[in-house]
Coordinates of C-alpha atoms in Angstrom, one line a residue:
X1 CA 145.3 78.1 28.9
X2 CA 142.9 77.6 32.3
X3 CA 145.6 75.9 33.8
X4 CA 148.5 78.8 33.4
X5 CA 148.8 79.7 37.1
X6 CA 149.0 83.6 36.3
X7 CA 146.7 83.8 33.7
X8 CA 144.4 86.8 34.2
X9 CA 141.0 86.1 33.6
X10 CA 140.2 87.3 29.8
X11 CA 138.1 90.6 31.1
X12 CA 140.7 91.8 33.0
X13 CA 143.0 91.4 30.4
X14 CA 140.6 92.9 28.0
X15 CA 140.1 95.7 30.7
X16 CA 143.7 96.8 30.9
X17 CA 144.8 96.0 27.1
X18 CA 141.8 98.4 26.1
X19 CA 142.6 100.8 28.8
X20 CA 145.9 101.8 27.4
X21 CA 145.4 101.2 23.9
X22 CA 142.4 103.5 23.8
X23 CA 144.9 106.3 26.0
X24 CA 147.7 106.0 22.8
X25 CA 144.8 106.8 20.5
X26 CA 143.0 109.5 22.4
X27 CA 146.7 111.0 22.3
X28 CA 147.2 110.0 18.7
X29 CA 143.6 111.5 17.4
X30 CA 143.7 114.7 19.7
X31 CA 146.3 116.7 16.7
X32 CA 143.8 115.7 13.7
X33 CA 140.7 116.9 15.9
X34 CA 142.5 120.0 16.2
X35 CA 144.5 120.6 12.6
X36 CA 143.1 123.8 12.0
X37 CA 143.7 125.6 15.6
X38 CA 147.1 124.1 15.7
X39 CA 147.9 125.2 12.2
X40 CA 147.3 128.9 13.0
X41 CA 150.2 128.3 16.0
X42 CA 152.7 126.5 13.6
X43 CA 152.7 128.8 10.6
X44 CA 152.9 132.2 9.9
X45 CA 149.4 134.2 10.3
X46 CA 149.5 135.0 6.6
X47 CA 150.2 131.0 5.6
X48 CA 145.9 130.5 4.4
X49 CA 145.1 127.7 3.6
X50 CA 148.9 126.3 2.9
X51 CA 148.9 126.0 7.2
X52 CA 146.0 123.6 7.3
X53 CA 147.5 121.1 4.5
X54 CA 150.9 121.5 6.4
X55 CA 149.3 120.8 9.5
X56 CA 147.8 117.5 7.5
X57 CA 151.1 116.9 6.5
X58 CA 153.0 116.7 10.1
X59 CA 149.5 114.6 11.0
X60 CA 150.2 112.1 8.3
X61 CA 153.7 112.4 9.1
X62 CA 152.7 110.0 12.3
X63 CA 151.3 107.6 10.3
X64 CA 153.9 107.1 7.5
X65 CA 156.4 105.8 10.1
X66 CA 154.0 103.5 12.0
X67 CA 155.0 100.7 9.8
X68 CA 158.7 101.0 11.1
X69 CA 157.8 100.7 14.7
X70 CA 155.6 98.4 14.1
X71 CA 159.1 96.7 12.7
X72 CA 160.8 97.6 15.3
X73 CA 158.2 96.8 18.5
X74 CA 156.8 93.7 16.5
X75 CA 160.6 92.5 16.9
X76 CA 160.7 92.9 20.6
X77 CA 157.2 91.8 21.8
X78 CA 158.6 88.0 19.5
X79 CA 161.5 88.4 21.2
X80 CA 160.9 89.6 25.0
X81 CA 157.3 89.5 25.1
X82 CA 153.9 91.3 24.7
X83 CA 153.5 93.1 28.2
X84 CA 157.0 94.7 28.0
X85 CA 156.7 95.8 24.9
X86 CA 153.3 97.7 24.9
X87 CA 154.3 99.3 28.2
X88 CA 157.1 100.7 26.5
X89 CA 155.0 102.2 23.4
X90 CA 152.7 103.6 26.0
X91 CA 155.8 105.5 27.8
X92 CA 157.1 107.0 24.3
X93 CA 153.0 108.0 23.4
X94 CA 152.6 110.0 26.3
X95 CA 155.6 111.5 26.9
X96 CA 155.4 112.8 23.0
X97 CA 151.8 114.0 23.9
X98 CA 152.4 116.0 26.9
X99 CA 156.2 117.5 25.2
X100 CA 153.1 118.7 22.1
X101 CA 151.6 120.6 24.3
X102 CA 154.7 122.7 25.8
X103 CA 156.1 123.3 22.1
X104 CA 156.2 126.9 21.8
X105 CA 154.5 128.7 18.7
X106 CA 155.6 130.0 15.4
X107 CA 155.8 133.6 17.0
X108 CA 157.8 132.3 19.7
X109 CA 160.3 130.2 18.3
X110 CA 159.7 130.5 14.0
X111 CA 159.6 127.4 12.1
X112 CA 161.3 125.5 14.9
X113 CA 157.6 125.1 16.5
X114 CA 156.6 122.9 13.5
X115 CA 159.9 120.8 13.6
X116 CA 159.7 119.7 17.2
X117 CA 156.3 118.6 16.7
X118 CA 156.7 116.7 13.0
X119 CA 159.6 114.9 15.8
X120 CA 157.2 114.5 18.2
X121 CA 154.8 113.1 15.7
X122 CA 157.2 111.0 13.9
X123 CA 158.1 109.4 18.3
X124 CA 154.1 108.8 18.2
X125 CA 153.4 107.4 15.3
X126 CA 156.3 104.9 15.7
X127 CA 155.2 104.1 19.4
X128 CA 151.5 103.5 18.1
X129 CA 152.7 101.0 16.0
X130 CA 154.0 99.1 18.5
X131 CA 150.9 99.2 20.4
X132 CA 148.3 97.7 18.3
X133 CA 149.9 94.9 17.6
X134 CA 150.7 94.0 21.1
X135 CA 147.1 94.4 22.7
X136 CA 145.5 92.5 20.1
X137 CA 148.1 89.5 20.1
X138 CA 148.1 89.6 23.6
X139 CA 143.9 89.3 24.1
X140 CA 143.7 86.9 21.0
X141 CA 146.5 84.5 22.7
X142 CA 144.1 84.7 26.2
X143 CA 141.0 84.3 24.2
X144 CA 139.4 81.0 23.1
X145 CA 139.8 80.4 19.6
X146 CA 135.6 80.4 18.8
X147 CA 135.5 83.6 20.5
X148 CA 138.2 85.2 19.0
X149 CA 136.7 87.7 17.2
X150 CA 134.1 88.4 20.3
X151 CA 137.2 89.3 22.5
X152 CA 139.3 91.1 20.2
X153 CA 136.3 93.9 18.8
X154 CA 137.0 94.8 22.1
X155 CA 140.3 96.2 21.5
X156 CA 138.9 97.3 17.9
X157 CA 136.3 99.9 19.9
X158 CA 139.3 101.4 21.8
X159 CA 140.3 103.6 18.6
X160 CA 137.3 104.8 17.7
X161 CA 136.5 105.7 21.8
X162 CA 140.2 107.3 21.6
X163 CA 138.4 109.6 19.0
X164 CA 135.7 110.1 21.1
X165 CA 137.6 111.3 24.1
X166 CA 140.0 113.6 22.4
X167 CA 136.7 114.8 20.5
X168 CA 135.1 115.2 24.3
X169 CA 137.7 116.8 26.1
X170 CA 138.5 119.1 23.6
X171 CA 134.6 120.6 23.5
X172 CA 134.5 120.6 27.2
X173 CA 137.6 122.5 27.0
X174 CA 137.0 125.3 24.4
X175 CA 133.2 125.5 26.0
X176 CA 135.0 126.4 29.6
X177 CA 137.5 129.0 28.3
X178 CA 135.8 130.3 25.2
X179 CA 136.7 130.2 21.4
X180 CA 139.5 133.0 21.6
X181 CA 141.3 131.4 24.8
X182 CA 141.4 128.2 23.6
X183 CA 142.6 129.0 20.0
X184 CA 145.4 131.2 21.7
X185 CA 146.3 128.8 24.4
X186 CA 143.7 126.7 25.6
X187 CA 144.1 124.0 23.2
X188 CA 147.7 122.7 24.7
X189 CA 145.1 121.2 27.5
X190 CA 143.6 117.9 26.1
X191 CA 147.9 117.7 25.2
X192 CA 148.8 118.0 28.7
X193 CA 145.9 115.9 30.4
X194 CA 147.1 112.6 28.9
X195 CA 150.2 112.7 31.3
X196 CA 147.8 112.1 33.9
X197 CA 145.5 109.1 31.6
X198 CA 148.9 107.7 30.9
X199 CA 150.3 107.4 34.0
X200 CA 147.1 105.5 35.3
X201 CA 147.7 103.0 32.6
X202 CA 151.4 102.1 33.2
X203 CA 150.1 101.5 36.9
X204 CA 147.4 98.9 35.5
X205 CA 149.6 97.3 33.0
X206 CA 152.8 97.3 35.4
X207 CA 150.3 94.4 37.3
X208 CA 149.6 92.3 34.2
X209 CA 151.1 89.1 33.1
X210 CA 153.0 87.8 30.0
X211 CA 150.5 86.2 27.2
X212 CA 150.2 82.2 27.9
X213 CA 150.4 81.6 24.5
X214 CA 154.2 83.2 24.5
X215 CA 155.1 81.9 28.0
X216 CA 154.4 78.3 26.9
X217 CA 156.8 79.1 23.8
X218 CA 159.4 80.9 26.1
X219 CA 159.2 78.1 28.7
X220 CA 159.6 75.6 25.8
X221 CA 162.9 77.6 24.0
X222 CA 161.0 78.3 20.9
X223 CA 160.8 81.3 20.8
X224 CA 162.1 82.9 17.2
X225 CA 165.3 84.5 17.4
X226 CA 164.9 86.8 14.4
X227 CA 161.4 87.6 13.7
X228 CA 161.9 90.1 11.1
X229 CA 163.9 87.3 8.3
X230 CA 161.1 84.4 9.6
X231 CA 158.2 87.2 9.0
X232 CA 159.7 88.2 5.9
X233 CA 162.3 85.7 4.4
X234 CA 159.8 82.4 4.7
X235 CA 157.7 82.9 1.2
X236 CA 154.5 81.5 2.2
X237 CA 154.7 84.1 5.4
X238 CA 155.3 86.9 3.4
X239 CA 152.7 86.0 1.0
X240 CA 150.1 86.1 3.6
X241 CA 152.0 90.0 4.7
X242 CA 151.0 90.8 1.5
X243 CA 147.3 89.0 1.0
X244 CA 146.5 91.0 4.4
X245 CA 147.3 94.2 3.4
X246 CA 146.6 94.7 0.0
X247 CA 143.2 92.2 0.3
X248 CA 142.3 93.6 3.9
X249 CA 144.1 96.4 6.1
X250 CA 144.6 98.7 3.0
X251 CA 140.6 99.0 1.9
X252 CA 139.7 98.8 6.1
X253 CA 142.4 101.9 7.0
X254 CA 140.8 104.2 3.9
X255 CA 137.5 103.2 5.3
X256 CA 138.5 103.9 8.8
X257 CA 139.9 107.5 8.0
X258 CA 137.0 108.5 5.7
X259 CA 133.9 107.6 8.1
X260 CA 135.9 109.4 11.3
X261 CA 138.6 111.9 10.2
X262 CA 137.9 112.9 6.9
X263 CA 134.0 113.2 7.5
X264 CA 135.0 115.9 10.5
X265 CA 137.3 117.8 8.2
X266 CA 135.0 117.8 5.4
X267 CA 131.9 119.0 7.5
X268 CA 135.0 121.9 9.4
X269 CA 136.9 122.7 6.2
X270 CA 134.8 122.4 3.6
X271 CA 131.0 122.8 4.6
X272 CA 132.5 125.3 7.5
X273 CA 129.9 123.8 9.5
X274 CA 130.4 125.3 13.6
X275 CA 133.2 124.2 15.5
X276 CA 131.3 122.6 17.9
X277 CA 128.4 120.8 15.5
X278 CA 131.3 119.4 13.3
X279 CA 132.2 117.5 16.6
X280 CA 128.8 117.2 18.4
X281 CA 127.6 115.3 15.0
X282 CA 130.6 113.1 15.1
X283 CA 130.8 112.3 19.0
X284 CA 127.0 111.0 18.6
X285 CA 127.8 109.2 15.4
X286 CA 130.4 107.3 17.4
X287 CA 128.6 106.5 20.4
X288 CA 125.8 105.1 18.4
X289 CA 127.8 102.6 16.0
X290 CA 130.6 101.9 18.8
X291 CA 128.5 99.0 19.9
X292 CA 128.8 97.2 16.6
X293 CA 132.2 96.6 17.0
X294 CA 131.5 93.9 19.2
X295 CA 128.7 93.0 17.4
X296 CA 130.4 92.0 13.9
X297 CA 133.7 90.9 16.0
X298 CA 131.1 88.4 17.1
X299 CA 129.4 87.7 14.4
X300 CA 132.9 87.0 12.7
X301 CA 133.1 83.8 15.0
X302 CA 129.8 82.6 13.4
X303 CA 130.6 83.5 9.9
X304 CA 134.1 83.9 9.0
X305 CA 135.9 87.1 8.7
X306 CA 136.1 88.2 5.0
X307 CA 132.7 88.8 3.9
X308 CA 131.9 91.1 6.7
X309 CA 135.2 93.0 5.9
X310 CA 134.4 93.2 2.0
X311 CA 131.0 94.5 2.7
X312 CA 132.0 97.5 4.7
X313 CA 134.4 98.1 1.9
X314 CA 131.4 97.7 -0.9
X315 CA 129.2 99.7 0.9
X316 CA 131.6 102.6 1.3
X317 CA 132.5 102.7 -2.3
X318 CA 129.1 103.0 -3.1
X319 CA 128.0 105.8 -1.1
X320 CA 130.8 108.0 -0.3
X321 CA 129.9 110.2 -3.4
X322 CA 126.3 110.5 -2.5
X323 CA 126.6 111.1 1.2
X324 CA 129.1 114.1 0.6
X325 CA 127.2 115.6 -1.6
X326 CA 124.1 115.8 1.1
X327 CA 126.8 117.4 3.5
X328 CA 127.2 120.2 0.3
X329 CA 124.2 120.5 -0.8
X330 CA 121.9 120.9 3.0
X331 CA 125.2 123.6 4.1
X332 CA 125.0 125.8 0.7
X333 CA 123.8 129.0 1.9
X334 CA 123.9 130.2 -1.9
X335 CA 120.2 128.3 -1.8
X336 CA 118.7 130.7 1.0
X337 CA 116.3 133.1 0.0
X338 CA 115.3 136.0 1.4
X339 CA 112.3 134.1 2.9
X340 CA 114.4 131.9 4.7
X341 CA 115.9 134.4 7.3
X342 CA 115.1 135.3 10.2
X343 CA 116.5 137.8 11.2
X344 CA 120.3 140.0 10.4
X345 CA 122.6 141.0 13.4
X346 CA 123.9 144.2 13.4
X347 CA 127.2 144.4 11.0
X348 CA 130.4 143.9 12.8
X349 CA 132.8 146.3 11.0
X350 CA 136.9 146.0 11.8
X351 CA 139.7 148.0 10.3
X352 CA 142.9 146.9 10.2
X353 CA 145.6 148.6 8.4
X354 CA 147.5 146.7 5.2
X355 CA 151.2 146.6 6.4
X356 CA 153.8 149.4 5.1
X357 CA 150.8 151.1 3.1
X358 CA 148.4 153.8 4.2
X359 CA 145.6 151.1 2.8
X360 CA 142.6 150.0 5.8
X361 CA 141.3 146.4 5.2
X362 CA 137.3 146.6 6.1
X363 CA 135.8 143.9 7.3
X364 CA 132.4 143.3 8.4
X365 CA 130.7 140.5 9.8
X366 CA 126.8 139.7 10.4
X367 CA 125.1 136.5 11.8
X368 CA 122.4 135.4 9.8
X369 CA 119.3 133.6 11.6
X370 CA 117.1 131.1 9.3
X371 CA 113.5 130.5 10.3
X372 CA 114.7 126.9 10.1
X373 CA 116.4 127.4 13.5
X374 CA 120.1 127.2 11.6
X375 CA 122.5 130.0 11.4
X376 CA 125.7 131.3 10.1
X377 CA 128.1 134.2 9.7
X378 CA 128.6 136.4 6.8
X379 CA 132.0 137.9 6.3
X380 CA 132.1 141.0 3.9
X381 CA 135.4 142.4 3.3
X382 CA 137.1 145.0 0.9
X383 CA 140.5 147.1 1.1
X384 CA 140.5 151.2 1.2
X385 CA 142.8 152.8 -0.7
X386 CA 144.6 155.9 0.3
X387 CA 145.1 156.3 -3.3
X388 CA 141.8 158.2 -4.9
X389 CA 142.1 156.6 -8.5
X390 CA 143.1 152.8 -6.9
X391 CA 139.2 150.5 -7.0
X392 CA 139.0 147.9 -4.2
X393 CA 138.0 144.6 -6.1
X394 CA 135.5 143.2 -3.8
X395 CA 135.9 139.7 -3.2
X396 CA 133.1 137.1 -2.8
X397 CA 131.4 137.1 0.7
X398 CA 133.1 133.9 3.0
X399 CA 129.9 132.5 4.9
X400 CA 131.5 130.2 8.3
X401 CA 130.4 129.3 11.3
X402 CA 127.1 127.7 10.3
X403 CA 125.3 126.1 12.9
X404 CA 122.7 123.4 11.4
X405 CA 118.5 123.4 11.8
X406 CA 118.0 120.3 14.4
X407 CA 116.5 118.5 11.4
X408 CA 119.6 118.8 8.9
X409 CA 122.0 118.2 12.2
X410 CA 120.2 114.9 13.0
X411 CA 120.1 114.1 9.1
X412 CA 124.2 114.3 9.5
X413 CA 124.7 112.7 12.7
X414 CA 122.6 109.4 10.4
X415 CA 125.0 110.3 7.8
X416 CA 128.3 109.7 9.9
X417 CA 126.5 106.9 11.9
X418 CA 126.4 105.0 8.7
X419 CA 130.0 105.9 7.4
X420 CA 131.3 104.4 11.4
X421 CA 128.7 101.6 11.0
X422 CA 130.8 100.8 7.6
X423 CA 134.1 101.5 10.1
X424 CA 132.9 98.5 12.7
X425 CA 132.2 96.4 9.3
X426 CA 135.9 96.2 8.1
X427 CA 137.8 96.9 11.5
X428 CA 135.6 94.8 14.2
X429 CA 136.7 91.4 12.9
X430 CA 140.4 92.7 11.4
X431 CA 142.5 91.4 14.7
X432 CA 141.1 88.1 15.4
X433 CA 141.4 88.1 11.3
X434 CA 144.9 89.0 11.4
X435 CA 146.3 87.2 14.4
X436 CA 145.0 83.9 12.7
X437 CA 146.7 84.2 9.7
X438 CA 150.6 83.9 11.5
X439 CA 151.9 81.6 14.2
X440 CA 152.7 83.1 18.0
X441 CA 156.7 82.9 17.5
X442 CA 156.5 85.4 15.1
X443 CA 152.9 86.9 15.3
X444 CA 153.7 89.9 16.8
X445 CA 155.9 91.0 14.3
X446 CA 154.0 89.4 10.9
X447 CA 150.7 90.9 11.7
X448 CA 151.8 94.6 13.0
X449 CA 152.9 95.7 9.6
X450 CA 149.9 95.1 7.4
X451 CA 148.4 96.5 9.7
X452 CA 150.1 99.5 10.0
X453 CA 151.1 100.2 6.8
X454 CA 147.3 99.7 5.7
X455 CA 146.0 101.9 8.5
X456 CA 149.0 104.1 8.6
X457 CA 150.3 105.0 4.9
X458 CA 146.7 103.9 3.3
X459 CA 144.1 105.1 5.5
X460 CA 145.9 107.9 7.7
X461 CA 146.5 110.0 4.4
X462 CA 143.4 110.2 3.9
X463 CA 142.9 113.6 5.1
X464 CA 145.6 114.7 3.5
X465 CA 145.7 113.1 0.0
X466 CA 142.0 113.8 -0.3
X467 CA 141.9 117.5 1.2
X468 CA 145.2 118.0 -1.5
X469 CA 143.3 116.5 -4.3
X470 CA 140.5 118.6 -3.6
X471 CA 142.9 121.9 -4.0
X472 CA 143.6 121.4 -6.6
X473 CA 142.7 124.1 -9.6
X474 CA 139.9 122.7 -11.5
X475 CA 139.1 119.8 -8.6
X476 CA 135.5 120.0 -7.2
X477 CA 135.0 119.0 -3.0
X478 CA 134.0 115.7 -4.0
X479 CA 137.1 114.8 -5.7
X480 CA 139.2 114.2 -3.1
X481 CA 137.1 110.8 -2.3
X482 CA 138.1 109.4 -5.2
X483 CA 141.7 108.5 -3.3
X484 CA 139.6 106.3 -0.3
X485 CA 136.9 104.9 -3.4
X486 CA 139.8 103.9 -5.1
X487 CA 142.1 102.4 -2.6
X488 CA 138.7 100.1 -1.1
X489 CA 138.0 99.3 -4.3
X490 CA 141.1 97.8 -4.9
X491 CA 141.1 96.3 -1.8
X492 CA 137.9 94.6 -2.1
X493 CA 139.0 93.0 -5.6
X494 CA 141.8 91.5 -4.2
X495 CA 140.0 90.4 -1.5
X496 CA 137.3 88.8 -2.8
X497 CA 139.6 86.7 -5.2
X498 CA 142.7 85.4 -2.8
X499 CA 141.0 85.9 1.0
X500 CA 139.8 82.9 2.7
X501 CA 136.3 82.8 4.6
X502 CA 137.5 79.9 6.8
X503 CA 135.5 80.1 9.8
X504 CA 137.5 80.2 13.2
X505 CA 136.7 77.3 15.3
X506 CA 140.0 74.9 14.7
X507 CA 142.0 77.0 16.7
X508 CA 144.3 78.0 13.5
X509 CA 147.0 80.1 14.1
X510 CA 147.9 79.1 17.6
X511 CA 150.9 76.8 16.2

C-alpha cells in the first residue's frame, strides 16, 4: 500500500472518513434526542402519550430501511468505489436534515407534517446505511492489517460523538432561547445547522482519494460486476452474512441503543428526570467511555475480536435489570418525607376552560426543594363543573421536572458510563471484525448489511419496542428491557458457539 502514489497517509484518511461519518450521525441522532419536543409539533395537542410512541415510530422508521441502502450503496461503493459513494450518502443526510427542520407543524399543515418527515426519515436512514459501510471499508483497506482494529475504533467513536454533538447543540440551544422558545420553534436549529457541518465535509472529502485496496482491483479488472448475487448467491458468503449478524451486529446494535438512547428516554420519559440533567448525565457518560473505543479496537489486534464483543454482550444482560431499577428507585419522589423538603414554592394555579362545556380545568403547580439539594415539580390538577351535583374525580398528582441531588446525579452519570463502557466493548472491534470476514470485491456490500440490519432493525427499535412493551396494561418500566436482554442473549449464544477468535495478524480478508 506505501507505494500507491496517492495514498493519503492513514490519519488523514481517518481525519476526513470520521469527519463526515460523525456529521451523518449527529444528523441521524438529533430526532431521537428530541422525540418528545418534536412529538408535540407532529400530532395533535390532545395525542398524550400516543405522540411520543409515534414519534418512536417515524424514528425507527430510519432505521428499518437502513438495511436497503446499505443494499443499494454497498452495490455502488463494489462497483464505482468507496469515496464516491460515501459523498453521495453524505449529500442525501444532510439535505434530509436541513428539509426536517423547515417541515411545517401539525397546526400548520395536519398530518401532512408527520408524513414529510417519516419521508425524510425513511431518505436518512437509507443514506446512513450507505455510509458506515464505506468509511470503515475505506480506513480498514488503508490500515495495516495488525492494526486494524486500532484504526477502525476510530470510525467506531464517530457515532457515539454524533450523539454527543446533537446532545450539545441542542442544550446550548434551548439554554440560549429558553424552554418555551425552543419547544415552539427553537428546536428546528440543531436541524438547520448541519447544512453548514455538511457542507464542510463534502469540501474535505471532495480532496480524498479512492481506497488502494479497490484501486489495485479496478486497475487489475476485478472488480465484481454484481455484488449483490456474489454477497448473497456464493453459500459460504452468505453463511458468514448470517454468522455476523445473528452471532455479532444483532446483540452489539441492542447494546448500542440501550446504553445511549434508551438510557436517555428512560431517565426523560419514565423517571421524568429534567430536560437538561437527562442529557448533562449522558453527554458526560460519553465523553468519559468515548476513549475506550480505541482502547478495545486496539486491544482487538492483540486478542482477537470475539471475546471482547461477547463480553460487552454478557455484561449487559446481566445488569440491565439492576441498573434501571437504581434510576427508579433514587427518582421516586413517593419515598420523600416530609423531612426531606426544603422548602414549597408558591402554587402556580391556571384555568383553562374544557372545550364546548362551561367546565374550568384547575391546575396548579409547585416546585419542591429537598434538603438533598434535588428538586422537582408537582402538578395538581382537577376539573370544575358548572354542574352543582357533577364531583371532579381527582387524579393522582404527576411529579416532572426533577432535577437530581449532585450525589444521585454523579451516581447516574457512573450508571450510563458503564452501560457506554459495555457500548465500546461490542462496537470498538465490530469493523475491523467485520471487514475481515469478506474479500474487497465485494466487501462493501457483504459487510454493510449485517451491519445494518443488526444496528438498524435490532438495535434502533429499541426505544421503541421497549418504551411499547412498557405500555403495555399490566407491564412494569422494567419490562421493556427484556426486548435488548433478550436479543444479546441470543446473540451471545450464537456467538460463542460458531464465531471465530482468530487473531488478525495474516492479513485475512484483503483477498
Amino acid at each position: 500500500m506505501s507505494n500507491e502514489p496517492q495514498q493519503n497517509s492513514i490519519f488523514k484518511v481517518i481525519g476526513a472518513s470520521s469527519l463526515g461519518t460523525l456529521i451523518e450521525w449527529y444528523d441521524f441522532y438529533i430526532f431521537g434526542s428530541l422525540a418528545t419536543i418534536i412529538g408535540a409539533q407532529l400530532f395533535p395537542a390532545d395525542a398524550g402519550a400516543s405522540a411520543l410512541i409515534n414519534t418512536l415510530a417515524i424514528f425507527a422508521a430510519g432505521f428499518i430501511v437502513r438495511p436497503f441502502g446499505a443494499l443499494v450503496f454497498g452495490r455502488l461503493g463494489d462497483l464505482i468505489g468507496r469515496k464516491y459513494t460515501f459523498l453521495l450518502t453524505l449529500v442525501l443526510m444532510g439535505g434530509s436534515t436541513f428539509l426536517i427542520g423547515l417541515v411545517p407543524s401539525y397546526a400548520t399543515i395536519g398530518y401532512a407534517a408527520p408524513i414529510l418527515v417519516l419521508i425524510l426519515r425513511l431518505v436518512q436512514g437509507l443514506a446512513l446505511g450507505g455510509e458506515y459501510g464505506g468509511a470503515a471499508t475505506y480506513v480498514a483497506e488503508h490500515a495495516p492489517a495488525n492494526k486494524r482494529g486500532f484504526f477502525t475504533s476510530w470510525i467506531q467513536t464517530t457515532a457515539t460523538g454524533g450523539l454527543f454533538l446533537s446532545l450539545g447543540i441542542i442544550v446550548v440551544t434551548k439554554n440560549l432561547l429558553g424552554a418555551e422558545v425552543f419547544a415552539d420553534w427553537g428546536w428546528r436549529i440543531p436541524f438547520l445547522l448541519s447544512i453548514l457541518l455538511v457542507g464542510v465535509s463534502i469540501y474535505i472529502r471532495m480532496k480524498m482519494h479512492e481506497s488502494p485496496m479497490f484501486t489495485k482491483l479496478k486497475t487489475e479488472g476485478k472488480v465484481s460486476k454484481n455484488p449483490l448475487k456474489e454477497s448473497f448467491s456464493n453459500k459460504a458468503n452468505f453463511k458468514m452474512v448470517l454468522l455476523a449478524l445473528f452471532g455479532a451486529t444483532m446483540g452489539q446494535g441492542v447494546i448500542w441503543y440501550t446504553g445511549q438512547f434508551y438510557a436517555q428516554s428512560f431517565l426523560e420519559n419514565t423517571c421524568k428526570v429534567d430536560f437538561n440533567d437527562s442529557r448533562y448525565i449522558l453527554l458526560w457518560g460519553i465523553a468519559f467511555a468515548t476513549p475506550f473505543f480505541v482502547i478495545f479496537g486496539s486491544w482487538s489486534d492483540k486478542v482477537g475480536r470475539k471475546w471482547i464483543m461477547l463480553t460487552g454482550m454478557l455484561l449487559g444482560i446481566i445488569f440491565y435489570r439492576p441498573i434501571y431499577q437504581v434510576f427508579l428507585d433514587d427518582t421516586d419522589v413517593k419515598k420523600v418525607t416530609g423531612q426531606d423538603i426544603k422548602s414549597f414554592s408558591e402554587p402556580v394555579i391556571t384555568r383553562v376552560q374544557v372545550a364546548n362545556t362551561r367546565d374550568t380545568l384547575m391546575t396548579a403547580t409547585s416546585i419542591i426543594t429537598l434538603k438533598s439539594g434535588g428538586s422537582y415539580t408537582q402538578v395538581q390538577s382537577y376539573t370544575k363543573f358548572q354542574d352543582p351535583n357533577k364531583i371532579s374525580l381527582i387524579p393522582p398528582d404527576v411529579y416532572k421536572d426533577k432535577k437530581l441531588s449532585t450525589p444521585v446525579f454523579w451516581k447516574f452519570v457512573g450508571l450510563v458510563f458503564f452501560q457506554i463502557l459495555l457500548v465500546t466493548m461490542v462496537y470498538g472491534p465490530i469493523a475491523a471484525f467485520l471487514v475481515e470476514l469478506f474479500p474487497t470485491k465485494i466487501r462493501y456490500t457483504s459487510m454493510s448489511l449485517p451491519y445494518h440490519v443488526g444496528n438498524g432493525v435490532f438495535g434502533g427499535l429499541v426505544p421503541f419496542i421497549a418504551t411499547l412493551i412498557a405500555s403495555f396494561s399490566g407491564s412494569t418500566p422494567l419490562s421493556g428491557l427484556w426486548y435488548p436482554i433478550g436479543i444479546a442473549a441470543l446473540s451471545f449464544v450464537i456467538g460463542a458457539i460458531y464465531l471465530s477468535n482468530k487473531k488478525p495478524d495474516h492479513g485475512e480478508g484483503n483477498n
